[in-house]
Amino acid sequence: MDPTSEQLLWMYEKMVEIREYEETMAKVYLEGKLPPKIQKGLAFDIGAGPVPGEMHLAAGQEPVAVGVCAHLRREDTVVGAHRPHHFAIAKDVDLLGMTSEMFGKANGLGKGKGGHMHLFDPAVKFSCSGIVGAGAPQACGAALAAKKLGKDWVAVSFFGEGAANQGAFHEALNLASLWKLPVIFVCEDNKYGISVEKSASTAIESNADRAAGYGMPGVLVDTNDAVAVFRAAGEAVARARRGEGPTLIEVKTDRYLGHFQGDPETYRPKNEAQQLRQHDPIVILGAQLRARGELDDAKDAALRSTISARVQAAYEHGRNSPYPAPEDALLHVFAD
């Protein structure tokens, strides 16, 4: 299953938007968090600045999000992980509300109380979680609901390779296969679970091989390429819509930035990220579009200008929106 020209252009545009969004956040997030603007003696203040808390960015991992989401409809469910922005943008989550949420503002997706790891947009059936591995069972729930309603909707669970060692991952795959649920499990293998290399934490080379233990297809995409992901996801989504059950896809992808912003990345070989950028998936897809006559310098410049304006508008919206009122601190939260 090869993408149409329209789908190729959509993937390229979304990848550029994701990269612009993440690289902008990489700068905004550090505002007010570094010396000399923080307490003397500290090297980094995670709670300071306009965007407090941790921040996990996905620059380099764009192909996983767009290659899968190119096949999805508005009524399909996506459940992301703690590094969720690329999935959210590819699923057309409200960019203004998403950005306001990261700034902790009252008009954010979660009224400013969830932050970047807890983004929820029911209008497009998107959610994510900061708990590693938590999304797989949730995707099973959405898939079960679709099946009971007699709909051909699918659910997608995105997670990192570290989550494949969590019990919830295995429980979810077992249940999905047992009940033939229309769910696609997508593992982003970016080599590192926080700072631990996969080879030091995982007994099997490819998590896609684990699918056999649960009676479902396992597909390895061994290149960080949007078209390759598109092809693998196309069959998995079609299979799920036909009522034939789940699929596990593992994609070898690249994380250009640290596990979190402010990560010293002492565990990575020197210049590793720079070397990975030599195989930038956006550049690769752009070259493919140019070879097909679908993209030229003028069209690319216009597209990037439009995207930049959209992203900057979202950040200005987030900065300038009001904070929640103090008296609303206990509204829209769960407590036990």
mmCIF file of C-alpha atoms in Angstrom:
data_model
loop_
_atom_site.group_PDB
_atom_site.id
_atom_site.type_symbol
_atom_site.label_atom_id
_atom_site.label_comp_id
_atom_site.label_asym_id
_atom_site.label_seq_id
_atom_site.Cartn_x
_atom_site.Cartn_y
_atom_site.Cartn_z
ATOM 1 C CA MET A 1 0.000 0.000 0.000
ATOM 2 C CA ASP A 2 1.732 3.137 -1.222
ATOM 3 C CA PRO A 3 0.657 6.670 -0.261
ATOM 4 C CA THR A 4 -1.064 8.903 -2.770
ATOM 5 C CA SER A 5 0.388 12.289 -3.664
ATOM 6 C CA GLU A 6 -2.114 13.895 -1.318
ATOM 7 C CA GLN A 7 -1.069 11.612 1.535
ATOM 8 C CA LEU A 8 2.624 12.228 0.903
ATOM 9 C CA LEU A 9 2.105 15.981 1.024
ATOM 10 C CA TRP A 10 0.008 15.659 4.177
ATOM 11 C CA MET A 11 2.734 13.628 5.889
ATOM 12 C CA TYR A 12 5.406 16.106 4.851
ATOM 13 C CA GLU A 13 3.395 19.083 6.084
ATOM 14 C CA LYS A 14 2.657 17.416 9.405
ATOM 15 C CA MET A 15 6.270 16.401 9.903
ATOM 16 C CA VAL A 16 7.425 19.966 9.290
ATOM 17 C CA GLU A 17 4.774 21.232 11.715
ATOM 18 C CA ILE A 18 5.804 18.755 14.399
ATOM 19 C CA ARG A 19 9.474 19.663 14.038
ATOM 20 C CA GLU A 20 8.703 23.398 14.159
ATOM 21 C CA TYR A 21 6.549 22.900 17.226
ATOM 22 C CA GLU A 22 9.111 20.805 19.088
ATOM 23 C CA GLU A 23 12.090 23.012 18.271
ATOM 24 C CA THR A 24 10.129 26.068 19.385
ATOM 25 C CA MET A 25 9.213 24.378 22.647
ATOM 26 C CA ALA A 26 12.860 23.383 23.186
ATOM 27 C CA LYS A 27 13.683 27.113 23.369
ATOM 28 C CA VAL A 28 10.583 28.320 25.200
ATOM 29 C CA TYR A 29 10.847 25.635 27.850
ATOM 30 C CA LEU A 30 14.324 26.738 28.955
ATOM 31 C CA GLU A 31 13.232 30.333 29.573
ATOM 32 C CA GLY A 32 13.898 31.193 33.207
ATOM 33 C CA LYS A 33 15.287 27.741 34.069
ATOM 34 C CA LEU A 34 19.023 28.423 33.750
ATOM 35 C CA PRO A 35 21.557 30.565 35.653
ATOM 36 C CA PRO A 36 21.682 33.414 36.466
ATOM 37 C CA LYS A 37 17.873 33.578 36.600
ATOM 38 C CA ILE A 38 17.476 30.785 39.141
ATOM 39 C CA GLN A 39 18.488 30.122 42.745
ATOM 40 C CA LYS A 40 22.223 30.409 43.275
ATOM 41 C CA GLY A 41 23.956 27.041 43.234
ATOM 42 C CA LEU A 42 21.432 25.371 40.933
ATOM 43 C CA ALA A 43 22.306 24.363 37.382
ATOM 44 C CA PHE A 44 18.678 23.899 36.306
ATOM 45 C CA ASP A 45 15.298 24.711 37.862
ATOM 46 C CA ILE A 46 12.606 22.433 36.455
ATOM 47 C CA GLY A 47 9.812 24.370 38.147
ATOM 48 C CA ALA A 48 10.758 27.808 36.838
ATOM 49 C CA GLY A 49 9.843 29.640 33.655
ATOM 50 C CA PRO A 50 6.585 29.890 31.710
ATOM 51 C CA VAL A 51 6.381 26.118 31.112
ATOM 52 C CA PRO A 52 7.112 24.329 34.414
ATOM 53 C CA GLY A 53 7.616 20.610 34.910
ATOM 54 C CA GLU A 54 9.273 18.029 32.692
ATOM 55 C CA MET A 55 9.234 18.260 28.906
ATOM 56 C CA HIS A 56 9.763 15.330 26.518
ATOM 57 C CA LEU A 57 10.134 16.281 22.856
ATOM 58 C CA ALA A 58 9.912 14.103 19.756
ATOM 59 C CA ALA A 59 12.088 15.795 17.127
ATOM 60 C CA GLY A 60 13.286 13.023 14.816
ATOM 61 C CA GLN A 61 10.415 10.657 15.571
ATOM 62 C CA GLU A 62 7.888 12.311 13.248
ATOM 63 C CA PRO A 63 7.606 9.380 10.758
ATOM 64 C CA VAL A 64 6.019 7.129 13.373
ATOM 65 C CA ALA A 65 3.186 9.557 14.036
ATOM 66 C CA VAL A 66 2.391 10.619 10.475
ATOM 67 C CA GLY A 67 2.852 7.199 8.888
ATOM 68 C CA VAL A 68 0.203 5.737 11.180
ATOM 69 C CA CYS A 69 -2.169 8.680 11.529
ATOM 70 C CA ALA A 70 -2.368 9.112 7.745
ATOM 71 C CA HIS A 71 -4.679 6.073 7.839
ATOM 72 C CA LEU A 72 -6.884 7.219 10.697
ATOM 73 C CA ARG A 73 -10.278 8.863 10.789
ATOM 74 C CA ARG A 74 -11.558 11.391 13.279
ATOM 75 C CA GLU A 75 -13.524 8.688 15.128
ATOM 76 C CA ASP A 76 -10.473 6.432 15.577
ATOM 77 C CA THR A 77 -8.745 6.563 18.962
ATOM 78 C CA VAL A 78 -5.092 7.397 19.610
ATOM 79 C CA VAL A 79 -3.468 6.879 23.002
ATOM 80 C CA GLY A 80 0.007 8.372 23.308
ATOM 81 C CA ALA A 81 2.785 8.165 25.862
ATOM 82 C CA HIS A 82 4.781 10.748 27.845
ATOM 83 C CA ARG A 83 6.381 12.042 24.609
ATOM 84 C CA PRO A 84 3.086 12.843 22.871
ATOM 85 C CA HIS A 85 3.220 16.026 20.778
ATOM 86 C CA HIS A 86 3.910 14.373 17.417
ATOM 87 C CA PHE A 87 0.967 12.011 17.840
ATOM 88 C CA ALA A 88 -1.285 14.858 18.959
ATOM 89 C CA ILE A 89 -0.415 17.054 15.995
ATOM 90 C CA ALA A 90 -0.781 14.157 13.544
ATOM 91 C CA LYS A 91 -4.232 13.386 15.025
ATOM 92 C CA ASP A 92 -5.280 17.050 14.615
ATOM 93 C CA VAL A 93 -5.542 17.856 18.300
ATOM 94 C CA ASP A 94 -6.484 21.506 18.875
ATOM 95 C CA LEU A 95 -3.073 23.213 18.727
ATOM 96 C CA LEU A 96 -4.198 26.294 20.660
ATOM 97 C CA GLY A 97 -5.673 24.299 23.518
ATOM 98 C CA MET A 98 -2.708 21.939 23.562
ATOM 99 C CA THR A 99 -0.212 24.776 23.830
ATOM 100 C CA SER A 100 -2.207 26.602 26.479
ATOM 101 C CA GLU A 101 -2.222 23.394 28.502
ATOM 102 C CA MET A 102 1.574 23.288 28.499
ATOM 103 C CA PHE A 103 1.673 26.879 29.734
ATOM 104 C CA GLY A 104 -0.736 25.903 32.519
ATOM 105 C CA LYS A 105 -3.503 28.185 31.298
ATOM 106 C CA ALA A 106 -7.223 28.013 32.010
ATOM 107 C CA ASN A 107 -8.184 27.523 28.347
ATOM 108 C CA GLY A 108 -5.881 24.514 27.943
ATOM 109 C CA LEU A 109 -7.167 21.067 27.053
ATOM 110 C CA GLY A 110 -7.095 20.133 30.740
ATOM 111 C CA LYS A 111 -7.847 23.596 32.116
ATOM 112 C CA GLY A 112 -4.108 24.049 32.678
ATOM 113 C CA LYS A 113 -3.919 21.263 35.268
ATOM 114 C CA GLY A 114 -2.515 18.371 33.265
ATOM 115 C CA GLY A 115 0.585 19.641 31.530
ATOM 116 C CA HIS A 116 2.237 18.236 28.447
ATOM 117 C CA MET A 117 2.047 14.548 29.449
ATOM 118 C CA HIS A 118 -1.700 14.646 30.050
ATOM 119 C CA LEU A 119 -3.327 15.966 26.896
ATOM 120 C CA PHE A 120 -6.942 15.044 26.233
ATOM 121 C CA ASP A 121 -8.990 16.072 23.210
ATOM 122 C CA PRO A 122 -12.237 14.086 23.011
ATOM 123 C CA ALA A 123 -13.190 15.874 19.785
ATOM 124 C CA VAL A 124 -10.572 13.804 17.950
ATOM 125 C CA LYS A 125 -10.372 10.917 20.455
ATOM 126 C CA PHE A 126 -6.833 11.631 21.629
ATOM 127 C CA SER A 127 -5.287 11.063 25.031
ATOM 128 C CA CYS A 128 -1.873 10.363 26.526
ATOM 129 C CA SER A 129 -0.312 9.427 29.847
ATOM 130 C CA GLY A 130 2.902 9.964 31.767
ATOM 131 C CA ILE A 131 2.741 6.393 33.103
ATOM 132 C CA VAL A 132 4.960 4.108 31.033
ATOM 133 C CA GLY A 133 2.927 1.384 29.351
ATOM 134 C CA ALA A 134 -0.436 2.684 30.559
ATOM 135 C CA GLY A 135 -1.789 3.453 27.096
ATOM 136 C CA ALA A 136 -1.934 -0.125 25.790
ATOM 137 C CA PRO A 137 -4.826 -1.279 28.032
ATOM 138 C CA GLN A 138 -6.635 2.015 27.394
ATOM 139 C CA ALA A 139 -6.437 1.461 23.648
ATOM 140 C CA CYS A 140 -7.898 -1.999 24.189
ATOM 141 C CA GLY A 141 -10.837 -0.387 25.974
ATOM 142 C CA ALA A 142 -11.491 1.977 23.071
ATOM 143 C CA ALA A 143 -11.187 -0.901 20.605
ATOM 144 C CA LEU A 144 -13.605 -3.027 22.637
ATOM 145 C CA ALA A 145 -16.113 -0.161 22.669
ATOM 146 C CA ALA A 146 -15.896 0.156 18.881
ATOM 147 C CA LYS A 147 -16.409 -3.576 18.460
ATOM 148 C CA LYS A 148 -19.447 -3.662 20.741
ATOM 149 C CA LEU A 149 -20.937 -0.697 18.894
ATOM 150 C CA GLY A 150 -20.516 -2.524 15.604
ATOM 151 C CA LYS A 151 -18.248 0.199 14.194
ATOM 152 C CA ASP A 152 -15.153 -0.281 12.067
ATOM 153 C CA TRP A 153 -13.217 2.190 14.200
ATOM 154 C CA VAL A 154 -9.705 1.328 15.331
ATOM 155 C CA ALA A 155 -7.562 2.282 18.298
ATOM 156 C CA VAL A 156 -3.820 2.918 18.266
ATOM 157 C CA SER A 157 -1.479 2.687 21.237
ATOM 158 C CA PHE A 158 1.865 4.447 20.779
ATOM 159 C CA PHE A 159 4.650 3.706 23.266
ATOM 160 C CA GLY A 160 8.424 3.539 23.570
ATOM 161 C CA GLU A 161 10.494 0.356 23.513
ATOM 162 C CA GLY A 162 10.981 0.596 27.273
ATOM 163 C CA ALA A 163 7.230 0.144 27.774
ATOM 164 C CA ALA A 164 7.411 -3.250 26.060
ATOM 165 C CA ASN A 165 8.958 -4.586 29.286
ATOM 166 C CA GLN A 166 5.983 -3.484 31.377
ATOM 167 C CA GLY A 167 3.375 -6.002 32.446
ATOM 168 C CA ALA A 168 0.547 -3.859 31.087
ATOM 169 C CA PHE A 169 1.987 -4.221 27.569
ATOM 170 C CA HIS A 170 1.825 -8.013 27.703
ATOM 171 C CA GLU A 171 -1.595 -8.079 29.330
ATOM 172 C CA ALA A 172 -2.949 -5.747 26.663
ATOM 173 C CA LEU A 173 -1.554 -7.804 23.766
ATOM 174 C CA ASN A 174 -2.974 -10.981 25.248
ATOM 175 C CA LEU A 175 -6.427 -9.480 25.732
ATOM 176 C CA ALA A 176 -6.465 -7.815 22.312
ATOM 177 C CA SER A 177 -5.616 -11.076 20.576
ATOM 178 C CA LEU A 178 -8.010 -13.143 22.688
ATOM 179 C CA TRP A 179 -10.919 -10.835 21.853
ATOM 180 C CA LYS A 180 -9.729 -9.947 18.326
ATOM 181 C CA LEU A 181 -9.837 -6.252 19.120
ATOM 182 C CA PRO A 182 -9.291 -3.636 16.378
ATOM 183 C CA VAL A 183 -6.158 -2.187 17.948
ATOM 184 C CA ILE A 184 -2.701 -1.431 16.570
ATOM 185 C CA PHE A 185 0.203 -1.390 19.021
ATOM 186 C CA VAL A 186 3.019 0.851 17.748
ATOM 187 C CA CYS A 187 6.385 0.670 19.482
ATOM 188 C CA GLU A 188 8.781 3.567 18.908
ATOM 189 C CA ASP A 189 12.276 2.159 19.343
ATOM 190 C CA ASN A 190 14.498 5.209 19.722
ATOM 191 C CA LYS A 191 17.242 3.110 21.347
ATOM 192 C CA TYR A 192 16.944 4.636 24.810
ATOM 193 C CA GLY A 193 14.578 4.084 27.723
ATOM 194 C CA ILE A 194 15.400 7.368 29.469
ATOM 195 C CA SER A 195 19.201 6.845 29.591
ATOM 196 C CA VAL A 196 19.362 3.051 29.287
ATOM 197 C CA GLU A 197 20.134 1.492 25.924
ATOM 198 C CA LYS A 198 17.679 -1.113 24.729
ATOM 199 C CA SER A 199 20.451 -3.710 24.540
ATOM 200 C CA ALA A 200 20.955 -3.353 28.299
ATOM 201 C CA SER A 201 17.285 -3.651 29.230
ATOM 202 C CA THR A 202 15.569 -5.921 26.712
ATOM 203 C CA ALA A 203 16.322 -9.608 26.121
ATOM 204 C CA ILE A 204 15.011 -9.635 22.557
ATOM 205 C CA GLU A 205 16.411 -7.644 19.648
ATOM 206 C CA SER A 206 13.054 -6.777 18.088
ATOM 207 C CA ASN A 207 9.898 -6.256 20.100
ATOM 208 C CA ALA A 208 7.935 -7.094 16.945
ATOM 209 C CA ASP A 209 8.941 -10.729 17.540
ATOM 210 C CA ARG A 210 6.933 -10.709 20.761
ATOM 211 C CA ALA A 211 3.735 -10.578 18.714
ATOM 212 C CA ALA A 212 4.060 -14.289 17.899
ATOM 213 C CA GLY A 213 3.556 -15.138 21.556
ATOM 214 C CA TYR A 214 0.123 -13.552 21.383
ATOM 215 C CA GLY A 215 -1.012 -14.887 18.010
ATOM 216 C CA MET A 216 -0.901 -11.601 16.123
ATOM 217 C CA PRO A 217 1.243 -10.245 13.273
ATOM 218 C CA GLY A 218 4.441 -8.512 14.284
ATOM 219 C CA VAL A 219 5.995 -6.053 11.832
ATOM 220 C CA LEU A 220 9.425 -4.465 12.097
ATOM 221 C CA VAL A 221 10.037 -1.174 10.275
ATOM 222 C CA ASP A 222 13.804 -0.935 10.465
ATOM 223 C CA THR A 223 14.167 2.561 9.020
ATOM 224 C CA ASN A 224 13.020 5.966 10.233
ATOM 225 C CA ASP A 225 11.021 6.611 7.079
ATOM 226 C CA ALA A 226 7.443 7.909 6.833
ATOM 227 C CA VAL A 227 6.580 5.898 3.715
ATOM 228 C CA ALA A 228 7.842 2.660 5.278
ATOM 229 C CA VAL A 229 5.726 3.303 8.367
ATOM 230 C CA PHE A 230 2.750 4.196 6.148
ATOM 231 C CA ARG A 231 2.972 0.846 4.363
ATOM 232 C CA ALA A 232 3.176 -1.193 7.550
ATOM 233 C CA ALA A 233 0.406 0.745 9.253
ATOM 234 C CA GLY A 234 -1.864 0.567 6.211
ATOM 235 C CA GLU A 235 -2.141 -3.201 6.368
ATOM 236 C CA ALA A 236 -2.493 -3.208 10.155
ATOM 237 C CA VAL A 237 -5.319 -0.648 10.107
ATOM 238 C CA ALA A 238 -7.092 -2.395 7.230
ATOM 239 C CA ARG A 239 -6.820 -5.708 9.056
ATOM 240 C CA ALA A 240 -8.289 -4.194 12.214
ATOM 241 C CA ARG A 241 -11.177 -2.604 10.288
ATOM 242 C CA ARG A 242 -11.958 -5.994 8.709
ATOM 243 C CA GLY A 243 -12.399 -7.455 12.182
ATOM 244 C CA GLU A 244 -9.273 -9.612 11.973
ATOM 245 C CA GLY A 245 -7.715 -8.378 15.194
ATOM 246 C CA PRO A 246 -4.615 -6.566 16.433
ATOM 247 C CA THR A 247 -1.114 -5.996 15.052
ATOM 248 C CA LEU A 248 2.146 -5.051 16.734
ATOM 249 C CA ILE A 249 4.457 -2.710 14.804
ATOM 250 C CA GLU A 250 7.923 -1.716 15.932
ATOM 251 C CA VAL A 251 9.632 1.251 14.254
ATOM 252 C CA LYS A 252 13.333 2.003 14.550
ATOM 253 C CA THR A 253 13.315 5.757 14.983
ATOM 254 C CA ASP A 254 15.694 8.494 16.132
ATOM 255 C CA ARG A 255 15.490 10.800 19.130
ATOM 256 C CA TYR A 256 17.389 13.978 18.332
ATOM 257 C CA LEU A 257 16.995 15.570 21.770
ATOM 258 C CA GLY A 258 17.449 14.319 25.317
ATOM 259 C CA HIS A 259 14.972 12.180 27.191
ATOM 260 C CA PHE A 260 13.790 15.447 28.711
ATOM 261 C CA GLN A 261 14.772 19.053 28.120
ATOM 262 C CA GLY A 262 17.711 19.780 30.369
ATOM 263 C CA ASP A 263 18.996 16.202 30.016
ATOM 264 C CA PRO A 264 22.850 16.373 29.943
ATOM 265 C CA GLU A 265 22.846 13.235 27.741
ATOM 266 C CA THR A 266 26.133 11.953 29.138
ATOM 267 C CA TYR A 267 25.003 8.408 28.306
ATOM 268 C CA ARG A 268 25.031 9.074 24.538
ATOM 269 C CA PRO A 269 28.117 8.766 22.357
ATOM 270 C CA LYS A 270 29.535 12.157 21.435
ATOM 271 C CA ASN A 271 27.958 13.627 18.301
ATOM 272 C CA GLU A 272 25.402 10.790 18.056
ATOM 273 C CA ALA A 273 22.470 13.162 17.654
ATOM 274 C CA GLN A 274 24.302 15.171 14.992
ATOM 275 C CA GLN A 275 25.028 11.980 13.071
ATOM 276 C CA LEU A 276 21.381 10.929 13.257
ATOM 277 C CA ARG A 277 20.352 14.282 11.809
ATOM 278 C CA GLN A 278 22.305 13.418 8.668
ATOM 279 C CA HIS A 279 19.407 11.084 7.861
ATOM 280 C CA ASP A 280 16.608 13.533 8.661
ATOM 281 C CA PRO A 281 13.271 11.928 7.647
ATOM 282 C CA ILE A 282 11.812 15.302 6.686
ATOM 283 C CA VAL A 283 14.614 15.906 4.215
ATOM 284 C CA ILE A 284 14.207 12.373 2.853
ATOM 285 C CA LEU A 285 10.463 12.746 2.296
ATOM 286 C CA GLY A 286 10.974 16.208 0.813
ATOM 287 C CA ALA A 287 13.430 14.768 -1.686
ATOM 288 C CA GLN A 288 10.926 12.084 -2.660
ATOM 289 C CA LEU A 289 8.266 14.716 -3.254
ATOM 290 C CA ARG A 290 10.658 16.789 -5.344
ATOM 291 C CA ALA A 291 11.550 13.749 -7.433
ATOM 292 C CA ARG A 292 7.836 13.231 -8.116
ATOM 293 C CA GLY A 293 7.374 16.869 -9.092
ATOM 294 C CA GLU A 294 5.090 17.469 -6.092
ATOM 295 C CA LEU A 295 7.358 19.967 -4.325
ATOM 296 C CA ASP A 296 9.712 22.762 -5.327
ATOM 297 C CA ASP A 297 11.517 25.565 -3.502
ATOM 298 C CA ALA A 298 8.645 28.036 -3.816
ATOM 299 C CA LYS A 299 5.995 25.592 -2.631
ATOM 300 C CA ASP A 300 8.197 24.415 0.228
ATOM 301 C CA ALA A 301 8.891 27.981 1.370
ATOM 302 C CA ALA A 302 5.196 28.856 1.278
ATOM 303 C CA LEU A 303 4.271 25.725 3.209
ATOM 304 C CA ARG A 304 6.904 26.363 5.864
ATOM 305 C CA SER A 305 5.853 30.004 6.209
ATOM 306 C CA THR A 306 2.241 28.964 6.797
ATOM 307 C CA ILE A 307 3.274 26.346 9.339
ATOM 308 C CA SER A 308 5.577 28.734 11.171
ATOM 309 C CA ALA A 309 2.780 31.279 11.489
ATOM 310 C CA ARG A 310 0.418 28.584 12.811
ATOM 311 C CA VAL A 311 2.915 27.397 15.406
ATOM 312 C CA GLN A 312 3.888 30.897 16.523
ATOM 313 C CA ALA A 313 0.204 31.789 16.884
ATOM 314 C CA ALA A 314 -0.264 28.777 19.150
ATOM 315 C CA TYR A 315 2.664 29.800 21.360
ATOM 316 C CA GLU A 316 1.462 33.395 21.591
ATOM 317 C CA HIS A 317 -1.982 32.077 22.501
ATOM 318 C CA GLY A 318 -0.455 29.978 25.265
ATOM 319 C CA ARG A 319 1.654 32.815 26.646
ATOM 320 C CA ASN A 320 -1.112 35.383 26.644
ATOM 321 C CA SER A 321 -3.991 33.283 27.961
ATOM 322 C CA PRO A 322 -5.077 33.621 31.605
ATOM 323 C CA TYR A 323 -4.056 31.295 34.401
ATOM 324 C CA PRO A 324 -6.769 29.382 36.291
ATOM 325 C CA ALA A 325 -8.287 31.358 39.160
ATOM 326 C CA PRO A 326 -7.001 30.288 42.606
ATOM 327 C CA GLU A 327 -10.526 29.465 43.734
ATOM 328 C CA ASP A 328 -10.808 26.939 40.867
ATOM 329 C CA ALA A 329 -7.908 24.829 42.152
ATOM 330 C CA LEU A 330 -10.150 21.905 43.076
ATOM 331 C CA LEU A 331 -12.278 21.966 39.939
ATOM 332 C CA HIS A 332 -11.784 19.467 37.113
ATOM 333 C CA VAL A 333 -9.517 17.193 39.159
ATOM 334 C CA PHE A 334 -9.850 13.709 40.611
ATOM 335 C CA ALA A 335 -9.033 13.012 44.247
ATOM 336 C CA ASP A 336 -9.242 9.886 46.376
#
